Structure formats: structure tokens, C-alpha cells
PDB file of C-alpha atoms in Angstrom:
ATOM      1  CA  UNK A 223     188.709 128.814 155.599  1.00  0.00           C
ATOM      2  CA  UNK A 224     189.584 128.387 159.456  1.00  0.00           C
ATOM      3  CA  UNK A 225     192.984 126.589 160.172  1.00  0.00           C
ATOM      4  CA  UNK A 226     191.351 123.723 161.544  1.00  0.00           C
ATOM      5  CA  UNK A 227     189.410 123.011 158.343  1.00  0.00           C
ATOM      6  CA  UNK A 228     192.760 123.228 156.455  1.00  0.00           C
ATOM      7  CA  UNK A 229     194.277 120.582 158.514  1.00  0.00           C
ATOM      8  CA  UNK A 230     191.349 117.959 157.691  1.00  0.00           C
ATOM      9  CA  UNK A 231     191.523 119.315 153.920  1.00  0.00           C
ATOM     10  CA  UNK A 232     195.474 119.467 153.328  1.00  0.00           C
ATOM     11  CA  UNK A 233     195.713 115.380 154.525  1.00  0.00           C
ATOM     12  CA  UNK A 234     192.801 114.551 152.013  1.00  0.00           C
ATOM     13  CA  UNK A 235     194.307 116.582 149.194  1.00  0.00           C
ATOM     14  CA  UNK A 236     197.316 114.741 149.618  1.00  0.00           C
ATOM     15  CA  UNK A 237     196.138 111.663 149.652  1.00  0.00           C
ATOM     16  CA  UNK A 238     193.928 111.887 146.561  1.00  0.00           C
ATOM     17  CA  UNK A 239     196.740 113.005 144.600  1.00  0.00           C
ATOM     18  CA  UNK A 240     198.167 110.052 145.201  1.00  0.00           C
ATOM     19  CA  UNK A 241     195.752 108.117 143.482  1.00  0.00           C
ATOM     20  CA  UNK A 242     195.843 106.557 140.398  1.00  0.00           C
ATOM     21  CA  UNK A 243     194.058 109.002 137.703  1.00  0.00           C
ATOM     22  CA  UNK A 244     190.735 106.953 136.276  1.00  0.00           C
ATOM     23  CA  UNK A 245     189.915 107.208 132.739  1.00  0.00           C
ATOM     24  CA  UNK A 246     186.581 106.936 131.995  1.00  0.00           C
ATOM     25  CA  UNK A 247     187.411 105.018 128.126  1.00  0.00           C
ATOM     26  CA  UNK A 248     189.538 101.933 130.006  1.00  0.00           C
ATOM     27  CA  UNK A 249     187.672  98.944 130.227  1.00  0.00           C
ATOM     28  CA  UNK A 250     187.138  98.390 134.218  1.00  0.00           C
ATOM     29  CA  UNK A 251     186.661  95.259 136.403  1.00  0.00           C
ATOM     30  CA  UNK A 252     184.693  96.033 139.977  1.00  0.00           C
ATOM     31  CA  UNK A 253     185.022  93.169 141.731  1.00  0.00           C
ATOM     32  CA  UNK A 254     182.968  92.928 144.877  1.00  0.00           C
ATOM     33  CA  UNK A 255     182.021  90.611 147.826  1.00  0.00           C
ATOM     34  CA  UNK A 256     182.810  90.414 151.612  1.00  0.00           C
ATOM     35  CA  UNK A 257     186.081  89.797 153.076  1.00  0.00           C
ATOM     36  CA  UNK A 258     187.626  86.210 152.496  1.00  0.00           C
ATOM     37  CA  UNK A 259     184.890  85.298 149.820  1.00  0.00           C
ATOM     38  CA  UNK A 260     188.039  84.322 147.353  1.00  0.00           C
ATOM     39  CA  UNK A 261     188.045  87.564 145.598  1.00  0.00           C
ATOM     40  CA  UNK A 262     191.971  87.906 145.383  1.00  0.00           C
ATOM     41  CA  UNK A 263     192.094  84.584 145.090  1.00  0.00           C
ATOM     42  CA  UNK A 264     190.109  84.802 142.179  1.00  0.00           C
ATOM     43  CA  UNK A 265     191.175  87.817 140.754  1.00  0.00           C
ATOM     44  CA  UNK A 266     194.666  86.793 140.985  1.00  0.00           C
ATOM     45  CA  UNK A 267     193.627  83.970 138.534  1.00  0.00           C
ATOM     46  CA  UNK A 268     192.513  86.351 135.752  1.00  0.00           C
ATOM     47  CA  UNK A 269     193.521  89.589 135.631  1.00  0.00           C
ATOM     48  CA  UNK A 270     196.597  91.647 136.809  1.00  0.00           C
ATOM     49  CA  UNK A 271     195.325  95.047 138.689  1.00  0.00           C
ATOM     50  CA  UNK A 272     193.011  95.002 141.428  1.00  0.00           C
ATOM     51  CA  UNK A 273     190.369  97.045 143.035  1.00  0.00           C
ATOM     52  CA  UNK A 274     188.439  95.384 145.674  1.00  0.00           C
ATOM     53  CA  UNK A 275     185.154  96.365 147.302  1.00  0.00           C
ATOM     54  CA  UNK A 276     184.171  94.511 150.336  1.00  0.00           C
ATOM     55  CA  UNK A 277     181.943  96.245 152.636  1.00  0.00           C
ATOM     56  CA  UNK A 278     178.435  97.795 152.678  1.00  0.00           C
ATOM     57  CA  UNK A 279     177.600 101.883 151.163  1.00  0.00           C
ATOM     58  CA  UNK A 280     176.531 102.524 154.688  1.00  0.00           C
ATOM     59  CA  UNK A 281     180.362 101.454 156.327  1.00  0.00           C
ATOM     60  CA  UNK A 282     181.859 103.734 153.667  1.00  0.00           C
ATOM     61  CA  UNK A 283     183.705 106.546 154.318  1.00  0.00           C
ATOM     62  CA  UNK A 284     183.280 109.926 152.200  1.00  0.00           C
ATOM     63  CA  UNK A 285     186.384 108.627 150.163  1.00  0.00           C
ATOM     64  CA  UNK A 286     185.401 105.406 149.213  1.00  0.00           C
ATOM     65  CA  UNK A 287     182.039 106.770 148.384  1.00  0.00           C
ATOM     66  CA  UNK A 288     183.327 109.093 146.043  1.00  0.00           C
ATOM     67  CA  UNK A 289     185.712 106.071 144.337  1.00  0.00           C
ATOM     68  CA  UNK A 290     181.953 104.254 143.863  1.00  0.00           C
ATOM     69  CA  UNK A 291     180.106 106.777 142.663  1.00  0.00           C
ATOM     70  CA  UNK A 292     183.422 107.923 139.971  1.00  0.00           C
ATOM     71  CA  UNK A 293     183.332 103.845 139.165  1.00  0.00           C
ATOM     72  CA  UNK A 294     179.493 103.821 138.123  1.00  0.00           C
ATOM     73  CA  UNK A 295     180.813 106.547 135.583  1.00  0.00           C
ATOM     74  CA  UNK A 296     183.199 104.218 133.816  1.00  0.00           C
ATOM     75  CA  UNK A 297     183.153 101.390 131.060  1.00  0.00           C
ATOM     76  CA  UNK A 298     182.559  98.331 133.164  1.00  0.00           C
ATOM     77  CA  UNK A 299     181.222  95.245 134.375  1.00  0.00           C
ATOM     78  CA  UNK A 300     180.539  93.685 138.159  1.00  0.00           C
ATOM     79  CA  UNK A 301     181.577  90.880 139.412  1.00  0.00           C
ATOM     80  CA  UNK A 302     179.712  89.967 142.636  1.00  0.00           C
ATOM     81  CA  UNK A 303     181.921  86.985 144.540  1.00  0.00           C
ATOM     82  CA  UNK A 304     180.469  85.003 146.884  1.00  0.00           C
ATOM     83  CA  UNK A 305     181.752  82.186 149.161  1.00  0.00           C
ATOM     84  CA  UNK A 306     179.236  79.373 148.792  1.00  0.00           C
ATOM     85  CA  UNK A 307     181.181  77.469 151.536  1.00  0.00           C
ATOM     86  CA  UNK A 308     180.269  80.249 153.843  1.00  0.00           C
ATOM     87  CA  UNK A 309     183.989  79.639 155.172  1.00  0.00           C
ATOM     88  CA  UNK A 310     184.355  83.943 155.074  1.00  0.00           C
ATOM     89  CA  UNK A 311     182.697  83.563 158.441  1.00  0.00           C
ATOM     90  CA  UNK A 312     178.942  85.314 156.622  1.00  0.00           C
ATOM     91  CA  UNK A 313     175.840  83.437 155.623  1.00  0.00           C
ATOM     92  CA  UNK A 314     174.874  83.833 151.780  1.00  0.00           C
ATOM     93  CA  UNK A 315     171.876  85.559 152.839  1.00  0.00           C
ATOM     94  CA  UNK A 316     173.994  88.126 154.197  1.00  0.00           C
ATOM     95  CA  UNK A 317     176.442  88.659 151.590  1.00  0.00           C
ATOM     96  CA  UNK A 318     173.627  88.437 149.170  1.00  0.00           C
ATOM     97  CA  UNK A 319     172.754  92.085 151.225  1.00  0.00           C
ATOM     98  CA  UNK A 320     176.080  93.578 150.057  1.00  0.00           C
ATOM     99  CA  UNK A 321     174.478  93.298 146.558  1.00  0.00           C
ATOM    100  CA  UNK A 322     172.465  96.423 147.613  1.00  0.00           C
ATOM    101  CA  UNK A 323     175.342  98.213 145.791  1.00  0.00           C
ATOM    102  CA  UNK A 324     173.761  96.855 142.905  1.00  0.00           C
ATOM    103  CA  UNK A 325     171.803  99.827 141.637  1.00  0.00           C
ATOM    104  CA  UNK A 326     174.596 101.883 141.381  1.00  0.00           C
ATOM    105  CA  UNK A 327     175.630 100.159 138.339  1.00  0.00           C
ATOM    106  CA  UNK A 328     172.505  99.359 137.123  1.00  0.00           C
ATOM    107  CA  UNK A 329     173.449 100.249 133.409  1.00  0.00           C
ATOM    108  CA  UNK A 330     176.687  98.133 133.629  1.00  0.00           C
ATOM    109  CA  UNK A 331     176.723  94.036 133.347  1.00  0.00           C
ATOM    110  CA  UNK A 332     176.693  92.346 135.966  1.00  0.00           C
ATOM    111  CA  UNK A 333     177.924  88.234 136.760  1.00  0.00           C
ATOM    112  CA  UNK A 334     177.549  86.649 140.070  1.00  0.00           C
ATOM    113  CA  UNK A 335     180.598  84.426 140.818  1.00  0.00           C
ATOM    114  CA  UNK A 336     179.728  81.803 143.536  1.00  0.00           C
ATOM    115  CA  UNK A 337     183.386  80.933 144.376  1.00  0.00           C
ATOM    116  CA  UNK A 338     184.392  78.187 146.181  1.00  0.00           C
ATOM    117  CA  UNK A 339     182.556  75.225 144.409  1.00  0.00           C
ATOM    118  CA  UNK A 340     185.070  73.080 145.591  1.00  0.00           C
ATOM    119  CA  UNK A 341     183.644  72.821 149.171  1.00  0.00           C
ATOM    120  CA  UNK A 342     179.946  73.252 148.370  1.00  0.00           C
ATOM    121  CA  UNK A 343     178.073  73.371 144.902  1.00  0.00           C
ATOM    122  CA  UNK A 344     175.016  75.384 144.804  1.00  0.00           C
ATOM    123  CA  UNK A 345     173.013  72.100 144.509  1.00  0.00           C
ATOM    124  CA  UNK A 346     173.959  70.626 148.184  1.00  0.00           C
ATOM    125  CA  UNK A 347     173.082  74.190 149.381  1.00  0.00           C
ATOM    126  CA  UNK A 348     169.263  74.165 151.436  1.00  0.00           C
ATOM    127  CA  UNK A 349     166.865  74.977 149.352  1.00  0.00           C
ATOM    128  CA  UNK A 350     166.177  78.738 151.089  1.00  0.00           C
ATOM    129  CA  UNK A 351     169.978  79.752 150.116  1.00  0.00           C
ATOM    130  CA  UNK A 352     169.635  78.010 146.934  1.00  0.00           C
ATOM    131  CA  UNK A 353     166.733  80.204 146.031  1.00  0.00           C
ATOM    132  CA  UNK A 354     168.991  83.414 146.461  1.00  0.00           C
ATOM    133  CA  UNK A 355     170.805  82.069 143.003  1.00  0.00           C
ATOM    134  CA  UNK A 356     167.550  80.948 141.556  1.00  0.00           C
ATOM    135  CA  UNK A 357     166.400  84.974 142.028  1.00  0.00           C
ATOM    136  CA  UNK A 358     169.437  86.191 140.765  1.00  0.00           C
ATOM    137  CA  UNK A 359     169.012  84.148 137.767  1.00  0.00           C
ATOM    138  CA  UNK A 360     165.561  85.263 137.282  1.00  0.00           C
ATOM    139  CA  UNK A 361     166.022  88.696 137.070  1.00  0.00           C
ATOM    140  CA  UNK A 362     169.007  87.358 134.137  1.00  0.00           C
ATOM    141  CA  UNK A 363     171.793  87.717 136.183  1.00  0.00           C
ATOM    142  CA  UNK A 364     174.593  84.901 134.987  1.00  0.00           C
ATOM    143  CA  UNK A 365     175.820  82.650 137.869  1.00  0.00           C
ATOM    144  CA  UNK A 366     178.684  81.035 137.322  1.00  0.00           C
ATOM    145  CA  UNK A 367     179.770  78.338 139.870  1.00  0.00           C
ATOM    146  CA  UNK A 368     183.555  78.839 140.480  1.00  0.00           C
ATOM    147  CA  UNK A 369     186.862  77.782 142.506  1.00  0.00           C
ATOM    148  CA  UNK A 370     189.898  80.048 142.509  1.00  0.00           C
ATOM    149  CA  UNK A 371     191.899  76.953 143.948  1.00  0.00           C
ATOM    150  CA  UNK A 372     191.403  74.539 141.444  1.00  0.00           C
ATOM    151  CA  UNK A 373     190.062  77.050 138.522  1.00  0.00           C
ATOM    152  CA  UNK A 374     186.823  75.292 138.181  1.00  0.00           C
ATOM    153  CA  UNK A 375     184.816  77.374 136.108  1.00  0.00           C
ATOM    154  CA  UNK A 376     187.138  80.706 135.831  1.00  0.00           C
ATOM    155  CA  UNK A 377     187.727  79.965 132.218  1.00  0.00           C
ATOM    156  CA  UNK A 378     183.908  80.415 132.097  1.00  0.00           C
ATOM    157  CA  UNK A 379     183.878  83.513 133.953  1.00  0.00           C
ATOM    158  CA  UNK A 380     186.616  84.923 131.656  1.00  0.00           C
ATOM    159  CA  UNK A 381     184.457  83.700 128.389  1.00  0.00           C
ATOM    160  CA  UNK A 382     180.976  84.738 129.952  1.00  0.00           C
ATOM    161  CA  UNK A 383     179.777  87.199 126.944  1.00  0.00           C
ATOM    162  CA  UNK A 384     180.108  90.233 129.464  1.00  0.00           C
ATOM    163  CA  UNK A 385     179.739  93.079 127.037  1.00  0.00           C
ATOM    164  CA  UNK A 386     181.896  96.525 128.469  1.00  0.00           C
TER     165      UNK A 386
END
């Protein structure tokens, strides 16, 4: 190995022994969503560690990829956040695409929290956007209308029968 691959590999070996070791038996939370959908916000209200993903496979770096593909390998459930306000600055329709994640944990549970219900329910939503939640629920994917601020419906996120 040339000297210049050992300074790219030495930095990354370092790094990943920093990292907290995964075991495969814990029960695991992925949380995901785009940027300012309320997923801290959220998570803060029901569990103590966090792990976020918020960007697209293809803006991943080899890294994160590798954190994905050890997370579809562990005892867990999804929860997909999304900011029915669209106050995170993206349409639903687009963070509806970040759900192309979604087959990588096609054996695990999944629960799509549309957060922020205190600014817009689903129902004043048009009817094209409401039809994204309509899908989802169609294929039997739970949608639980939610709002970190007030805690609307996070007790029925944390009761949803979510099997790990």
C-alpha cells in the first residue's frame, strides 16, 4: 500500500474507531426525514439517543453508506418524519422522494410521522399532497398525524403496535 493511500486510510480508521460499537440484538430507532422536518424536535420528546438520517442514498458519502447498510442489519423500526407545514423549506412531494431509502429496510416496520399538525392537518392539505398519505396508507403504512411542540399525537406514535 502506497503512502498516499495510507494517509486517506489512517484518518478513516481513526475515525471509525471512534464510533459507537452497534449490536445487532438492541432494539434500534432510525429516524429519518429532511432537515428541519421536527425530527429532534420529535425525537427529543420520546426517546433519549439519537441517530438522524436526513439526506438522499445518492448525497451519501462511503461512510454513511456503510452506517445504512450495518442499520438494515439490526432489530428495528423506521420512522419517516415529515413536515406537513412544509416550513423545512421542501414540498411533501419531495420529501416523500427521500422515502426511496425505503427498500433498504423493507423487512423492518415502518410508521410515517407527519409532524407538525399544529400548522397544517393532512385534511387542509390539496388533494394531490394529500394523496401521497392516502398511498402510503394503502400499501399499510401507519400515518400518524403529529406535533413535537404541543405533543399532539406522540403518545400515539409511542403506542403505535410497532413490532421490533
Amino acid at each position: 500500500m502506497s503512502c498516499l493511500h495510507l494517509m486517506v486510510v489512517l484518518p478513516v480508521r481513526q475515525h471509525l474507531s471512534r464510533l459507537p460499537t452497534i449490536d445487532p440484538n438492541t432494539r434500534t430507532l432510525l429516524l429519518c426525514g429532511y432537515p428541519n422536518v421536527g425530527k429532534s424536535s420529535f425525537i427529543n420528546k420520546v426517546v433519549d439517543t439519537q441517530g438522524i438520517m436526513d439526506h438522499p442514498l445518492e448525497e451519501r458519502n462511503t461512510i454513511e453508506m456503510q452506517a445504512i447498510t450495518a442499520l438494515a442489519h439490526l432489530r428495528s423500526a423506521v420512522l419517516y418524519v415529515m413536515d406537513v407545514s412544509e416550513r423545512c423549506g421542501q414540498t411533501l412531494e419531495h420529501q416523500h422522494e427521500l422515502f426511496n431509502i425505503q427498500p433498504l429496510f423493507a423487512n423492518k416496520p415502518l410508521l410515517i410521522v407527519a409532524n407538525k399538525c399544529d400548522v397544517k392537518k393532512i385534511c387542509d392539505l390539496t388533494e394531490e399532497d394529500q394523496k401521497i398519505f392516502a398511498d402510503l396508507t394503502a400499501k399499510g403504512i401507519p400515518v400518524i398525524e403529529t406535533s413535537a411542540l404541543t405533543e399532539e399525537g406522540v403518545i400515539m406514535v409511542k403506542t403505535e403496535n410497532i413490532v421490533i
